[in-house]
Backbone as a chain_set.jsonl record, in Angstrom:
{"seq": "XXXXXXXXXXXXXXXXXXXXXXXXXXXXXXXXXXXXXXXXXXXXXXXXXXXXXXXXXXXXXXXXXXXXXXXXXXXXXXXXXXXXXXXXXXXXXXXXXXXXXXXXXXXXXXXXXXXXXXXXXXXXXXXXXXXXXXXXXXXXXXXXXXXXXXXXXXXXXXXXXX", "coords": {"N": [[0.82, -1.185, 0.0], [1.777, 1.336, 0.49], [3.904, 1.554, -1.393], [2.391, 1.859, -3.39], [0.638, 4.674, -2.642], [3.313, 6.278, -2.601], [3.581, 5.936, -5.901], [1.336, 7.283, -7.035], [1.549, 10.035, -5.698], [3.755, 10.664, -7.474], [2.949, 10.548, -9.751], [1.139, 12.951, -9.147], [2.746, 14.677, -8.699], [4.025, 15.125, -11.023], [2.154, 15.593, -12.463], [1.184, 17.979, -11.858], [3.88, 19.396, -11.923], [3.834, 19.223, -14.949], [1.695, 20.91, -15.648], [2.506, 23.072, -14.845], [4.782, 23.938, -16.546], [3.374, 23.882, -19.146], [1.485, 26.121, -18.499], [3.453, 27.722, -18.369], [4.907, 27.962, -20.635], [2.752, 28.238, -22.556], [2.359, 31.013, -21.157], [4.68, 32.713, -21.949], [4.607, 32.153, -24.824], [2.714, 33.757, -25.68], [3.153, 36.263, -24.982], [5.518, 36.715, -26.239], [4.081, 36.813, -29.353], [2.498, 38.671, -29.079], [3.971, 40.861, -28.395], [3.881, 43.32, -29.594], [1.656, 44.276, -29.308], [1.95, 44.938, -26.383], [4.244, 46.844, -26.58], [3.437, 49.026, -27.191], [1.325, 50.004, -25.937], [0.709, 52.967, -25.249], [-0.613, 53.569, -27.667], [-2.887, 52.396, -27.162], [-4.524, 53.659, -25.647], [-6.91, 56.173, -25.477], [-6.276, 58.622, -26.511], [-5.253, 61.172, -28.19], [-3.511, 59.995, -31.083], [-1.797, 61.353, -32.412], [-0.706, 64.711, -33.19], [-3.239, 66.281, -34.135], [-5.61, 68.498, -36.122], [-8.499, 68.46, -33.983], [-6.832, 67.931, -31.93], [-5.845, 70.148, -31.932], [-7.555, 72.371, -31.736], [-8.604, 71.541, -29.31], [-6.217, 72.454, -27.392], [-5.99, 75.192, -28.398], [-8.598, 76.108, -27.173], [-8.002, 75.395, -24.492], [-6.377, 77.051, -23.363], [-7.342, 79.908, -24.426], [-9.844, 80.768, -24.046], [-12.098, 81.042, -21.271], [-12.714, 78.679, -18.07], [-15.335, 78.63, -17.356], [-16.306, 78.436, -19.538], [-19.094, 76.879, -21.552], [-19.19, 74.342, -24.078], [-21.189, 73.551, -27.237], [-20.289, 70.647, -28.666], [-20.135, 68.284, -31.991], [-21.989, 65.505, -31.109], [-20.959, 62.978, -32.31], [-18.342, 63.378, -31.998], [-16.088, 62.145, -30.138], [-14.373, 63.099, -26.683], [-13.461, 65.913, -26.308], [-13.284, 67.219, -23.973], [-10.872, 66.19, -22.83], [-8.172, 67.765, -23.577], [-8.924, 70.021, -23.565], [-10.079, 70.532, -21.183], [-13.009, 72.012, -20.817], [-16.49, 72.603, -20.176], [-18.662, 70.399, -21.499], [-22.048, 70.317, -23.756], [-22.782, 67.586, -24.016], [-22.07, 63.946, -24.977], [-21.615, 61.247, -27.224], [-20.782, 59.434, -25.496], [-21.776, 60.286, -22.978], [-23.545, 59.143, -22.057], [-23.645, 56.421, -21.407], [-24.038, 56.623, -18.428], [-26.706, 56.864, -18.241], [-28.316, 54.113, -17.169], [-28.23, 54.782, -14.797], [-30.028, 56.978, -13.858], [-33.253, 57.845, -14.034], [-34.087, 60.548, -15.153], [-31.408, 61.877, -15.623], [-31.614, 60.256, -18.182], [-33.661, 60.888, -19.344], [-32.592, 63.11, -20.526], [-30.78, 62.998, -21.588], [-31.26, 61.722, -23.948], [-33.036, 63.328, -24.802], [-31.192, 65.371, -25.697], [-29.014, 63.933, -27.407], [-31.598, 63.296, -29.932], [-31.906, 66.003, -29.943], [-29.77, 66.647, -31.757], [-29.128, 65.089, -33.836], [-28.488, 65.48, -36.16], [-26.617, 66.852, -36.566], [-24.321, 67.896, -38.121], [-25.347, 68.848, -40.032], [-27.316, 71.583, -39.205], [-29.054, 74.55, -38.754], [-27.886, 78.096, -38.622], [-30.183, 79.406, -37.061], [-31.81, 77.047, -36.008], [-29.4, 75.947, -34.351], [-29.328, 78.477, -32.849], [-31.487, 78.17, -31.162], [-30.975, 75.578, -29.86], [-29.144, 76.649, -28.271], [-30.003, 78.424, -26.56], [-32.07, 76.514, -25.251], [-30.04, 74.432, -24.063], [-28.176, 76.166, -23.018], [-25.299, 76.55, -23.498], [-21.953, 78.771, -24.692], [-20.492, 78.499, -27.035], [-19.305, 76.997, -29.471], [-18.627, 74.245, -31.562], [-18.227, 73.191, -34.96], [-17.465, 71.47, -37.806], [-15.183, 72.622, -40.348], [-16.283, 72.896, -42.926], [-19.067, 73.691, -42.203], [-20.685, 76.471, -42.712], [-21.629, 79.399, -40.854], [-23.266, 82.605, -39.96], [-22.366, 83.342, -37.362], [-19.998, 84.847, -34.702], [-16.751, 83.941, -35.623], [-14.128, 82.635, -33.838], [-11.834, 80.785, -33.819], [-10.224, 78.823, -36.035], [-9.207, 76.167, -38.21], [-7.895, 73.711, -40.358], [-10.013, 71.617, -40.302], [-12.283, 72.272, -38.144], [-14.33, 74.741, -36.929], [-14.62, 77.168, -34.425], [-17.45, 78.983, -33.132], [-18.603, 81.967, -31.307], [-21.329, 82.413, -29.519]], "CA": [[0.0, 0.0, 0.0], [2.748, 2.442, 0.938], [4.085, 2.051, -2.663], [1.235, 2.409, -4.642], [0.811, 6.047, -2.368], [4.408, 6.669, -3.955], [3.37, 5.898, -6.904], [-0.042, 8.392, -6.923], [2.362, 11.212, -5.364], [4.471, 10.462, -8.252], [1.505, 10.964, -10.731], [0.43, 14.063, -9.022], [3.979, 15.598, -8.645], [4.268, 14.837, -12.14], [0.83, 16.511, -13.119], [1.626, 19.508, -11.297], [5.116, 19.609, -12.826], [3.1, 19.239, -16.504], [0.95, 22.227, -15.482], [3.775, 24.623, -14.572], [5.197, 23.805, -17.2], [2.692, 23.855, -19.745], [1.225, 27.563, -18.686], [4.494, 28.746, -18.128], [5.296, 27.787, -21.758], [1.722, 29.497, -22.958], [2.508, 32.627, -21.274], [6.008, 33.487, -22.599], [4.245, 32.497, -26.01], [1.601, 35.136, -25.44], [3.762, 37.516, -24.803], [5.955, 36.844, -27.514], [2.959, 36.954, -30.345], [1.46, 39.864, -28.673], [4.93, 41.89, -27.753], [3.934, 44.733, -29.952], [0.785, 45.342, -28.232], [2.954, 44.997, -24.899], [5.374, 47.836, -26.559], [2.872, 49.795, -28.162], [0.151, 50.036, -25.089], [0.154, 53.878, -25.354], [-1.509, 53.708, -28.92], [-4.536, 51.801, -27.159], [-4.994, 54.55, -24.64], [-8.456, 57.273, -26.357], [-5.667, 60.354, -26.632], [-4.989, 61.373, -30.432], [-1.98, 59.365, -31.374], [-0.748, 62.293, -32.779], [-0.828, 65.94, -33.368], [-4.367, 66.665, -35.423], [-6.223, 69.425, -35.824], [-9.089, 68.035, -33.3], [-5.808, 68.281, -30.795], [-5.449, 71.788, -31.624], [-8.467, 73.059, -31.455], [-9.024, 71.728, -27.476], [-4.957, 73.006, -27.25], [-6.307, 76.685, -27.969], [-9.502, 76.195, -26.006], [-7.872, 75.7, -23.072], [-5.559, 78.552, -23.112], [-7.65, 80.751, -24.585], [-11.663, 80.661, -22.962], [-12.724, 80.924, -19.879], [-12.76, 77.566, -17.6], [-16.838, 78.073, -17.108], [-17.461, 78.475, -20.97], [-19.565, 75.731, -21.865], [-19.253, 74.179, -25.582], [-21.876, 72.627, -28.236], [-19.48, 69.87, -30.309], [-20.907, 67.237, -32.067], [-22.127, 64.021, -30.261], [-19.602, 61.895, -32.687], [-17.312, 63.812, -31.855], [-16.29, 62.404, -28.013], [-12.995, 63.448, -26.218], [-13.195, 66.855, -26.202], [-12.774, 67.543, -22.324], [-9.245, 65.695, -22.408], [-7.459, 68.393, -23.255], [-9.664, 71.745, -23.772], [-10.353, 70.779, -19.926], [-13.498, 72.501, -20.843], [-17.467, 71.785, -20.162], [-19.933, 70.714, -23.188], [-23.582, 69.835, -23.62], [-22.902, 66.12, -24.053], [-21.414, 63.567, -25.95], [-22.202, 59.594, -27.025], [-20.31, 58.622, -24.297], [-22.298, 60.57, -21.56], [-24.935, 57.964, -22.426], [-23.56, 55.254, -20.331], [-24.836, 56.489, -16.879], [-28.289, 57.025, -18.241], [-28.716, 53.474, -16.851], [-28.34, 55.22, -12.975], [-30.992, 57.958, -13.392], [-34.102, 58.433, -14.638], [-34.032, 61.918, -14.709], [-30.647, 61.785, -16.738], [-31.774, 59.155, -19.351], [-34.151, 61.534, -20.309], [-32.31, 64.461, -20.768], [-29.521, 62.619, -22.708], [-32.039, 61.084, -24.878], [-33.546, 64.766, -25.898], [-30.147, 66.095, -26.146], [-29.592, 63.302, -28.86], [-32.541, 63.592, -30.686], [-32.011, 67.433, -30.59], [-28.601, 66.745, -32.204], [-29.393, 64.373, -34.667], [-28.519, 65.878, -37.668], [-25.581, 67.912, -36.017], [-23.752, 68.747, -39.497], [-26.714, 69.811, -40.967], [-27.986, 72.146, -38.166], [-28.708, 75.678, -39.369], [-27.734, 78.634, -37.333], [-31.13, 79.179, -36.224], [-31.58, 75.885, -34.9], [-28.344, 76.078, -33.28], [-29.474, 79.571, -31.717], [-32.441, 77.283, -30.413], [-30.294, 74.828, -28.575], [-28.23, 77.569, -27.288], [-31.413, 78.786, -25.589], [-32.334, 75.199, -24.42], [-28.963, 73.749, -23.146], [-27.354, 77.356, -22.572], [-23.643, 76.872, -23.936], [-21.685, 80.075, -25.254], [-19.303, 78.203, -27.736], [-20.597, 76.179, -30.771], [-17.614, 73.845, -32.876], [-18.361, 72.555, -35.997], [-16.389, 71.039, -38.96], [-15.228, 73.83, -41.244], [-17.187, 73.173, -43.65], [-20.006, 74.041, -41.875], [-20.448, 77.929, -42.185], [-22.551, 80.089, -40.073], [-23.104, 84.158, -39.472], [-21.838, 83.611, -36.231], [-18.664, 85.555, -34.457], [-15.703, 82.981, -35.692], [-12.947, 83.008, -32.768], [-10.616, 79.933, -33.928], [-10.533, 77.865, -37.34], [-8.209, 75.489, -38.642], [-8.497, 72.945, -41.626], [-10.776, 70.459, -39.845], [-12.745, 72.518, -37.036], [-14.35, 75.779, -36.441], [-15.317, 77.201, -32.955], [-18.017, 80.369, -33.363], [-18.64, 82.587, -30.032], [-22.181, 82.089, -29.749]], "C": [[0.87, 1.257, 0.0], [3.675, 2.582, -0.466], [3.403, 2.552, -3.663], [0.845, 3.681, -4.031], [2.383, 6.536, -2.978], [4.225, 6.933, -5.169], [2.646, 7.124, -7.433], [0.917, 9.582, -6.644], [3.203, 11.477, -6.526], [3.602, 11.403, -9.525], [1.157, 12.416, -10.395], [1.554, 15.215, -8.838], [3.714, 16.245, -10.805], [3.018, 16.106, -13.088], [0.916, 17.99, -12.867], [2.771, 20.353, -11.92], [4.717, 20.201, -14.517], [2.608, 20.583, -16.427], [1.542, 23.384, -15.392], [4.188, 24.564, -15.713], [4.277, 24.222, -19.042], [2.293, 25.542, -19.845], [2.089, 28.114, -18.521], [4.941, 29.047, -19.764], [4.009, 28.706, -22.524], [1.947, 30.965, -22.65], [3.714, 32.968, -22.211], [5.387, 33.248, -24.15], [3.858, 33.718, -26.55], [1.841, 36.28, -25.726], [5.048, 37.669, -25.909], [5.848, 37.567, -28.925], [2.809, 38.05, -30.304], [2.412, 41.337, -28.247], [4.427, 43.339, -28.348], [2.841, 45.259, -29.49], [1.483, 45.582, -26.985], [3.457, 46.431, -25.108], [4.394, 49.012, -27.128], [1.245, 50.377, -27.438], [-0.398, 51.767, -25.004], [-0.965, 54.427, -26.393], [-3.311, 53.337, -28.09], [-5.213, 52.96, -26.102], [-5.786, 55.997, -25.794], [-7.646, 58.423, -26.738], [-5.335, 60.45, -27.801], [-3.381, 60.874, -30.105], [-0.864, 60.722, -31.814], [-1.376, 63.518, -33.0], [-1.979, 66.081, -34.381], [-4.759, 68.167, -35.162], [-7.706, 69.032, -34.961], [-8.311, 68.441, -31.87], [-6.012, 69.707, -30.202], [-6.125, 72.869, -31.266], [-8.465, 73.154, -29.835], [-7.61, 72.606, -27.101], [-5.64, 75.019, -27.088], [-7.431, 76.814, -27.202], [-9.132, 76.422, -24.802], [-6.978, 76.599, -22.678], [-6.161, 80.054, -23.296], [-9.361, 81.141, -24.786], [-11.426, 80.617, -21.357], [-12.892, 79.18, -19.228], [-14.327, 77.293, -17.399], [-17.144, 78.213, -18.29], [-17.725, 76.77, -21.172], [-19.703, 75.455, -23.647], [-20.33, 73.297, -26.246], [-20.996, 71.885, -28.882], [-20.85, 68.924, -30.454], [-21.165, 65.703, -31.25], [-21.583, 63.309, -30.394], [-18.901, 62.24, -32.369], [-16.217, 64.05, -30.363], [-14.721, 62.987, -27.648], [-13.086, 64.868, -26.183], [-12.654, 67.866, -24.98], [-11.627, 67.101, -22.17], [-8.397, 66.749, -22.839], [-8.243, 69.753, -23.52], [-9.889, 71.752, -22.034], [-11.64, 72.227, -19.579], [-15.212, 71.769, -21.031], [-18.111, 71.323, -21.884], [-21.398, 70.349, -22.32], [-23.399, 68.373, -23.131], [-22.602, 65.4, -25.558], [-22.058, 62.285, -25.928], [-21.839, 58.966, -25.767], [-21.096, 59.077, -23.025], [-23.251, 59.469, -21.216], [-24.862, 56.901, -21.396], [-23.956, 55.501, -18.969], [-25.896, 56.633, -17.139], [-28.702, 55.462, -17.388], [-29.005, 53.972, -15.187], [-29.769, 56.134, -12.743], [-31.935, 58.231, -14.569], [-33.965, 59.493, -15.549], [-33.023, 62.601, -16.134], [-30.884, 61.0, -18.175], [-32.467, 59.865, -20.574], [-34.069, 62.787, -20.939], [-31.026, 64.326, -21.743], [-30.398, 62.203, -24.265], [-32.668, 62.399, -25.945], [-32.058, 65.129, -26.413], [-30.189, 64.935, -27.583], [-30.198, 63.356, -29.901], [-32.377, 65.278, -31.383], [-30.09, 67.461, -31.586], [-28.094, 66.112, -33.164], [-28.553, 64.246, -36.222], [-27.111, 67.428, -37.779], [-25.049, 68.945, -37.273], [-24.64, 69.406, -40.324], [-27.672, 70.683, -40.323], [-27.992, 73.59, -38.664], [-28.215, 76.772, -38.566], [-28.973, 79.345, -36.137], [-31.794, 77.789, -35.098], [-30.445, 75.75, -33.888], [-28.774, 77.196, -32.092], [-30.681, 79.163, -30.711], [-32.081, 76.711, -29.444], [-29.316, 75.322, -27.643], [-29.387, 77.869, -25.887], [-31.601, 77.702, -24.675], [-31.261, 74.75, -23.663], [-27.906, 74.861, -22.74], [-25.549, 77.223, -22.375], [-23.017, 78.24, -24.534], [-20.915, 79.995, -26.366], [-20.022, 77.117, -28.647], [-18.761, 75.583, -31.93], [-18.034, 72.996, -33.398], [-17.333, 72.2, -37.237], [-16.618, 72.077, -39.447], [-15.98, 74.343, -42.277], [-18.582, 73.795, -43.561], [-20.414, 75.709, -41.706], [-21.541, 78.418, -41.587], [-22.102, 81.617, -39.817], [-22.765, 84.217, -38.357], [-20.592, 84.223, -35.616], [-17.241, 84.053, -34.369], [-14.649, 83.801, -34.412], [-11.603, 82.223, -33.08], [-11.342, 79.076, -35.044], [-9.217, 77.483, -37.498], [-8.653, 74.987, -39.465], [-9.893, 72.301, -41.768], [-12.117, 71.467, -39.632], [-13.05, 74.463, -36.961], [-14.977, 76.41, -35.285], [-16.012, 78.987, -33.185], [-18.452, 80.58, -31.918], [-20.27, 82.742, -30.485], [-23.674, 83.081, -28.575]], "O": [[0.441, 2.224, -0.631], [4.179, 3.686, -0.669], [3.672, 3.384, -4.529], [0.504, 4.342, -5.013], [2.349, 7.27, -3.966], [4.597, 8.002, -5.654], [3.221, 7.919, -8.177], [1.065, 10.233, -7.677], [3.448, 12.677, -6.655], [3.714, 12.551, -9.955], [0.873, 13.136, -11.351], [1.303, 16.42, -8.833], [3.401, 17.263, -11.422], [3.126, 16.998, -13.929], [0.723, 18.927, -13.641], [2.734, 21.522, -12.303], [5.134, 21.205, -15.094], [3.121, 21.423, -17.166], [1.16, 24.485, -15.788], [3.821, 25.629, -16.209], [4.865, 24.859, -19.916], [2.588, 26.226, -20.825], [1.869, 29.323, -18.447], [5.271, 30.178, -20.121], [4.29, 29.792, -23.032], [1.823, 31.903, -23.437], [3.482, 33.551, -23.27], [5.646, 34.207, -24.877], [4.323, 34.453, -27.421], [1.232, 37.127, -26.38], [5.416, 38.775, -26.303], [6.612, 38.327, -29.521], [2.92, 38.703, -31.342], [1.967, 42.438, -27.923], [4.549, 44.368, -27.684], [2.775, 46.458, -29.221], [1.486, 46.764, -26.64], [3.287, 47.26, -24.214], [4.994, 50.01, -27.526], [0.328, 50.932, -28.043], [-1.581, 52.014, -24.767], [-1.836, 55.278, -26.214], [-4.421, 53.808, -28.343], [-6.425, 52.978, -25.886], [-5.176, 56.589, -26.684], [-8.261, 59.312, -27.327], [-5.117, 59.402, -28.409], [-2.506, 61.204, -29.305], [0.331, 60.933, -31.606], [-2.607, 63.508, -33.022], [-1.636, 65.99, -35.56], [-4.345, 68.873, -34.242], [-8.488, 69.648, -35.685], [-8.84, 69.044, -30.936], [-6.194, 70.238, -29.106], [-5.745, 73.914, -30.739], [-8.381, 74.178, -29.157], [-7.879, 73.596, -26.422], [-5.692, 75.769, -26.113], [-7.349, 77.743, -26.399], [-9.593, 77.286, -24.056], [-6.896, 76.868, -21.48], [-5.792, 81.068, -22.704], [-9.83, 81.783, -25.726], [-10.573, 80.133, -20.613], [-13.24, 78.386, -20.102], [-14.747, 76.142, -17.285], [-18.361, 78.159, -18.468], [-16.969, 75.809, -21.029], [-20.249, 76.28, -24.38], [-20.386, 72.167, -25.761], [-20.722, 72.419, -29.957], [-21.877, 68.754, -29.798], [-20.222, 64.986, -30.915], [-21.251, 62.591, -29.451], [-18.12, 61.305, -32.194], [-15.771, 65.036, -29.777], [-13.995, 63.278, -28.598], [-11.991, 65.019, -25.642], [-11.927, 68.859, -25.011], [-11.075, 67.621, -21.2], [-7.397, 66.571, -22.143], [-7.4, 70.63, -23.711], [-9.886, 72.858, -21.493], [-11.537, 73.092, -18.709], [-15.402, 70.765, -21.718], [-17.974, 71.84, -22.993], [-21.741, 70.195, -21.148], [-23.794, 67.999, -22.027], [-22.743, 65.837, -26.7], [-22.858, 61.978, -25.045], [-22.497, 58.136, -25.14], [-21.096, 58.325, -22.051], [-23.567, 59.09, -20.088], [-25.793, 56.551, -20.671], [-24.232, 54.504, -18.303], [-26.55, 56.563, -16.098], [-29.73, 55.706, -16.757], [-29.926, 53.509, -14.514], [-30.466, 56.053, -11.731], [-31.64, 58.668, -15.682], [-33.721, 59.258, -16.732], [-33.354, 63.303, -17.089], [-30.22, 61.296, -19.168], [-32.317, 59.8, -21.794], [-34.902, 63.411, -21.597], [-30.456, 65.186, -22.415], [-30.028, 62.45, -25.413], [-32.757, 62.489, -27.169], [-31.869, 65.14, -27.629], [-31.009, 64.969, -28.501], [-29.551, 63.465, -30.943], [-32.556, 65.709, -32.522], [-29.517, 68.51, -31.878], [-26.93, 66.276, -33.528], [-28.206, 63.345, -36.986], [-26.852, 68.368, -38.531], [-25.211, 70.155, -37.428], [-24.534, 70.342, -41.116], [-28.828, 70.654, -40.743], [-26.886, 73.969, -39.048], [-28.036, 76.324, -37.434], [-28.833, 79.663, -34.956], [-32.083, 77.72, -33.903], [-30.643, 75.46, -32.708], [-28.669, 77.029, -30.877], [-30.831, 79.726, -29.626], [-32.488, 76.949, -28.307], [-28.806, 74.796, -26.654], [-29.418, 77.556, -24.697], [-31.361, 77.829, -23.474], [-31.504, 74.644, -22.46], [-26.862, 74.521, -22.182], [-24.812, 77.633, -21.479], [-23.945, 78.933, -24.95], [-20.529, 81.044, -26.881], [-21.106, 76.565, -28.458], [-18.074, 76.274, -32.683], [-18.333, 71.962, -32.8], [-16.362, 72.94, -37.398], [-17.687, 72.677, -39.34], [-16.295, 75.494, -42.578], [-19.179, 74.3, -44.512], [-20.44, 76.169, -40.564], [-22.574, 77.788, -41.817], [-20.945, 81.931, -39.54], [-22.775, 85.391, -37.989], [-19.749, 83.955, -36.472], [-16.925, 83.409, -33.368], [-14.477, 84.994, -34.162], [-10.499, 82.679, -32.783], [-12.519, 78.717, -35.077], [-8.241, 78.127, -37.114], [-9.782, 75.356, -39.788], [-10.669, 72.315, -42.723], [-12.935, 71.598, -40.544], [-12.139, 75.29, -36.947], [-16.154, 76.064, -35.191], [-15.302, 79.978, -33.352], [-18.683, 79.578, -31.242], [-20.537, 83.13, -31.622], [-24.863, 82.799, -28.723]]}, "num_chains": 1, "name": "protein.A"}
């Protein structure tokens, strides 16, 4: 009896041994395969990989507005608080706490709806949702023109004082 427990200990050393061995050999694969996401982890982080005009715009925002001006961008258009360090109306992403509050669900849901058609918004409608969600700053793609007081344009992006 006292060998055949040898034996079993043997077996289960053995299995254990296999197992270390085995995921130790999977990871270093893993990480092999996968090194350039490993080396390259800043790319996956939401911040513009590189210098755009999207950058530059929040870049002069936040040097040159007020910290309580509040901005209209478009709803596709999320990130804008990472570096303008400046408020908006709301973006797709605010969307995700609508599951916490009533209250909010349905005030993201109008905003939405009222924003629908963002690029194609005229400047009366815009002077509408100024009224309703009371922002002072309005950026739209360049293409988009409006009689409004331009303050900053670049290729992309124009921000009218509103």
């Amino acid at each position: 009896i006292l060998v055949e427990n040898n034996e079993k200990d043997k077996i289960i050393k053995i299995s254990n041994y296999s197992l270390f061995i085995f995921f130790g050999s999977f990871l270093i694969f893993y990480i092999i395969f996968h090194l350039n996401s490993f080396i390259k982890i800043n790319n996956k982080i939401q911040y513009p990989k590189a210098k755009n005009d999207w950058y530059d715009l929040q870049v002069w925002v936040n040097n040159n507005t007020e910290k309580s001006d509040i901005f209209l961008v478009s709803p596709e258009q999320p990130g804008f608080r990472i570096f303008s360090k400046r408020g908006i109306v709301g973006d797709v992403k605010d969307g995700a706490v609508v599951m916490y509050s009533h209250k909010y669900a349905s005030y993201w849901s109008n905003l939405m709806m009222d924003l629908k058609n963002f690029n194609d918004l005229k400047e009366n409608e815009f002077l509408y949702l100024k009224d309703k969600y009371g922002f002072n700053h309005l950026v739209t793609e360049s293409d988009q023109k409006l009689n409004s007081n331009i303050i900053y344009r670049n290729n992309s992006y124009t921000i009218y004082k509103i």
